[in-house]
Coordinates of C-alpha atoms in Angstrom, one line a residue:
M1 CA 72.8 97.3 90.2
K2 CA 72.4 97.6 93.6
K3 CA 74.8 99.2 95.9
Q4 CA 76.8 96.6 98.0
S5 CA 77.3 97.3 101.9
I6 CA 80.6 96.3 103.5
L7 CA 81.2 96.1 107.3
I8 CA 84.8 96.8 108.3
I9 CA 85.7 95.0 111.5
Y10 CA 88.7 96.8 113.1
T11 CA 90.7 94.8 115.5
G12 CA 93.8 96.6 115.7
G13 CA 97.4 96.4 114.0
T14 CA 99.5 98.7 112.2
I15 CA 97.1 99.4 109.3
G16 CA 94.9 101.3 112.0
M17 CA 97.6 103.4 113.4
Q18 CA 98.3 107.2 112.9
R19 CA 100.6 109.7 114.3
D20 CA 99.4 112.3 117.0
D21 CA 100.7 115.8 117.3
S22 CA 103.7 114.4 119.3
G23 CA 104.4 111.8 116.7
T24 CA 103.5 108.9 118.8
L25 CA 101.4 106.1 116.9
V26 CA 97.8 105.9 118.1
P27 CA 94.8 104.1 116.8
F28 CA 92.9 105.6 114.0
D29 CA 89.3 106.4 114.0
F30 CA 87.8 104.3 111.2
N31 CA 84.4 106.1 111.5
S32 CA 85.9 108.9 109.5
I33 CA 87.4 106.7 106.8
E34 CA 85.6 108.3 103.9
K35 CA 86.9 111.8 105.2
E36 CA 90.5 110.7 105.5
F37 CA 90.7 108.6 102.5
P38 CA 88.1 109.9 99.8
S39 CA 89.0 107.4 97.3
V40 CA 87.1 104.8 99.3
R41 CA 83.9 106.7 98.0
H42 CA 84.6 105.8 94.3
L43 CA 84.3 102.1 95.3
N44 CA 80.5 102.0 94.9
V45 CA 80.0 100.3 98.3
D46 CA 78.5 101.7 101.5
I47 CA 80.9 101.2 104.2
D48 CA 80.2 100.8 108.0
V49 CA 82.7 100.2 110.8
H50 CA 82.6 98.0 113.9
K51 CA 85.6 99.0 116.1
M52 CA 86.6 96.3 118.5
T53 CA 88.9 97.0 121.3
P54 CA 92.3 97.3 119.4
I55 CA 94.7 94.6 120.4
N56 CA 98.3 93.8 119.4
S57 CA 98.0 90.8 117.1
S58 CA 100.7 88.8 119.0
N59 CA 98.2 88.8 121.9
V60 CA 95.4 87.3 120.0
T61 CA 93.3 84.6 121.6
P62 CA 90.5 82.4 120.6
Q63 CA 88.4 84.6 122.5
L64 CA 88.9 87.3 119.7
W65 CA 88.3 84.7 117.1
T66 CA 84.8 83.9 118.7
E67 CA 84.1 87.7 119.1
L68 CA 84.8 88.1 115.3
A69 CA 82.9 85.0 114.3
H70 CA 79.8 86.4 116.4
T71 CA 80.2 89.9 114.7
V72 CA 79.9 88.4 111.2
R73 CA 77.0 86.2 112.3
D74 CA 75.2 88.9 114.1
N75 CA 75.6 91.2 110.9
Y76 CA 75.4 88.6 108.3
D77 CA 72.0 89.5 106.8
K78 CA 73.0 93.3 106.8
Y79 CA 75.9 93.2 104.7
S80 CA 77.3 91.8 101.3
G81 CA 80.7 91.2 102.9
F82 CA 83.3 91.9 105.6
V83 CA 86.8 93.1 105.8
V84 CA 88.8 92.5 109.0
L85 CA 91.7 94.8 109.7
H86 CA 94.2 92.8 111.7
G87 CA 97.5 93.0 112.8
T88 CA 100.1 90.9 110.4
D89 CA 101.8 88.7 113.2
T90 CA 98.7 86.5 113.7
M91 CA 96.5 87.4 111.0
S92 CA 97.0 84.1 108.9
Y93 CA 95.9 82.1 112.4
T94 CA 92.8 84.4 112.7
A95 CA 91.9 83.6 109.2
S96 CA 92.4 80.0 109.4
A97 CA 90.2 79.9 112.6
L98 CA 87.5 81.8 111.0
S99 CA 87.4 79.7 108.1
F100 CA 86.5 76.7 110.4
M101 CA 84.1 78.8 112.6
L102 CA 82.2 80.3 109.6
E103 CA 81.6 77.2 107.6
G104 CA 79.2 77.3 104.8
L105 CA 79.8 81.0 104.5
D106 CA 78.2 82.4 101.3
K107 CA 79.8 85.9 101.7
P108 CA 83.4 87.2 101.4
V109 CA 85.3 87.7 104.7
I110 CA 88.7 89.2 103.6
L111 CA 91.4 89.7 106.4
T112 CA 94.0 92.3 105.6
G113 CA 96.7 94.5 107.3
S114 CA 99.8 96.4 106.7
Q115 CA 103.4 96.8 107.5
I116 CA 103.0 100.6 107.3
P117 CA 100.0 102.6 108.9
L118 CA 97.5 103.7 106.6
S119 CA 98.2 107.6 107.5
E120 CA 101.9 107.2 106.2
L121 CA 102.7 108.5 102.8
R122 CA 104.0 105.2 101.5
S123 CA 101.6 102.8 103.1
D124 CA 101.1 99.3 101.9
G125 CA 97.8 99.5 103.6
R126 CA 95.9 101.7 101.1
D127 CA 96.2 98.9 98.6
N128 CA 95.4 96.5 100.9
L129 CA 92.3 98.1 102.3
I130 CA 91.0 99.2 99.0
T131 CA 91.4 95.9 97.2
S132 CA 89.8 94.1 100.2
V133 CA 86.8 96.4 100.0
M134 CA 86.7 95.9 96.3
I135 CA 86.8 92.2 96.7
A136 CA 84.2 92.0 99.6
G137 CA 82.0 94.4 97.4
E138 CA 82.1 92.4 94.2
G139 CA 81.7 88.8 95.9
I140 CA 84.7 87.6 94.2
A141 CA 85.3 85.3 97.2
R142 CA 82.4 83.7 99.0
E143 CA 84.5 82.5 101.9
V144 CA 87.1 83.6 104.4
C145 CA 90.2 85.0 102.6
L146 CA 93.4 86.9 103.2
Y147 CA 94.5 89.7 101.0
F148 CA 97.9 91.1 101.4
S149 CA 100.6 92.6 99.1
G150 CA 98.7 92.0 96.0
K151 CA 97.6 88.3 96.6
L152 CA 94.3 87.0 97.5
V153 CA 94.9 83.7 99.5
R154 CA 92.1 81.4 99.7
L155 CA 92.3 79.4 102.8
V156 CA 91.0 76.3 101.2
D157 CA 93.8 76.1 99.0
W158 CA 96.3 76.9 101.8
L159 CA 95.2 74.6 104.5

């Protein structure tokens, strides 16, 4: 079986934060995700990361939605699926907008985030990230979906 390739698109949000030496939360470098979280190596997918300028999700605008849609479109032929890491405040709005902007999609675009940063011991982000990558890698959903807290939400069922 061919190994799937996933593009993780990091937009910001709690999921991508870590504490620096002073204890302040700063954005995590997702290019070292396999080093920081070796468990992703067991997912049987190749992972690349596209880091956008991190934004607080309460400041999301249609410009970000357009940039996300263009990133998926520009990389559509290179990857089996996409995982968008997003702040939780407006993640559902972004998922809804992308579901319209990416009509006719035949690959998974899974949005996820977390309430606790990935770097923290009891982060909900680990399951959200790993499961989202698994869903995207296995092609379970060939549409824009939101995965959070153990639930895969299909936007066609929700809108």
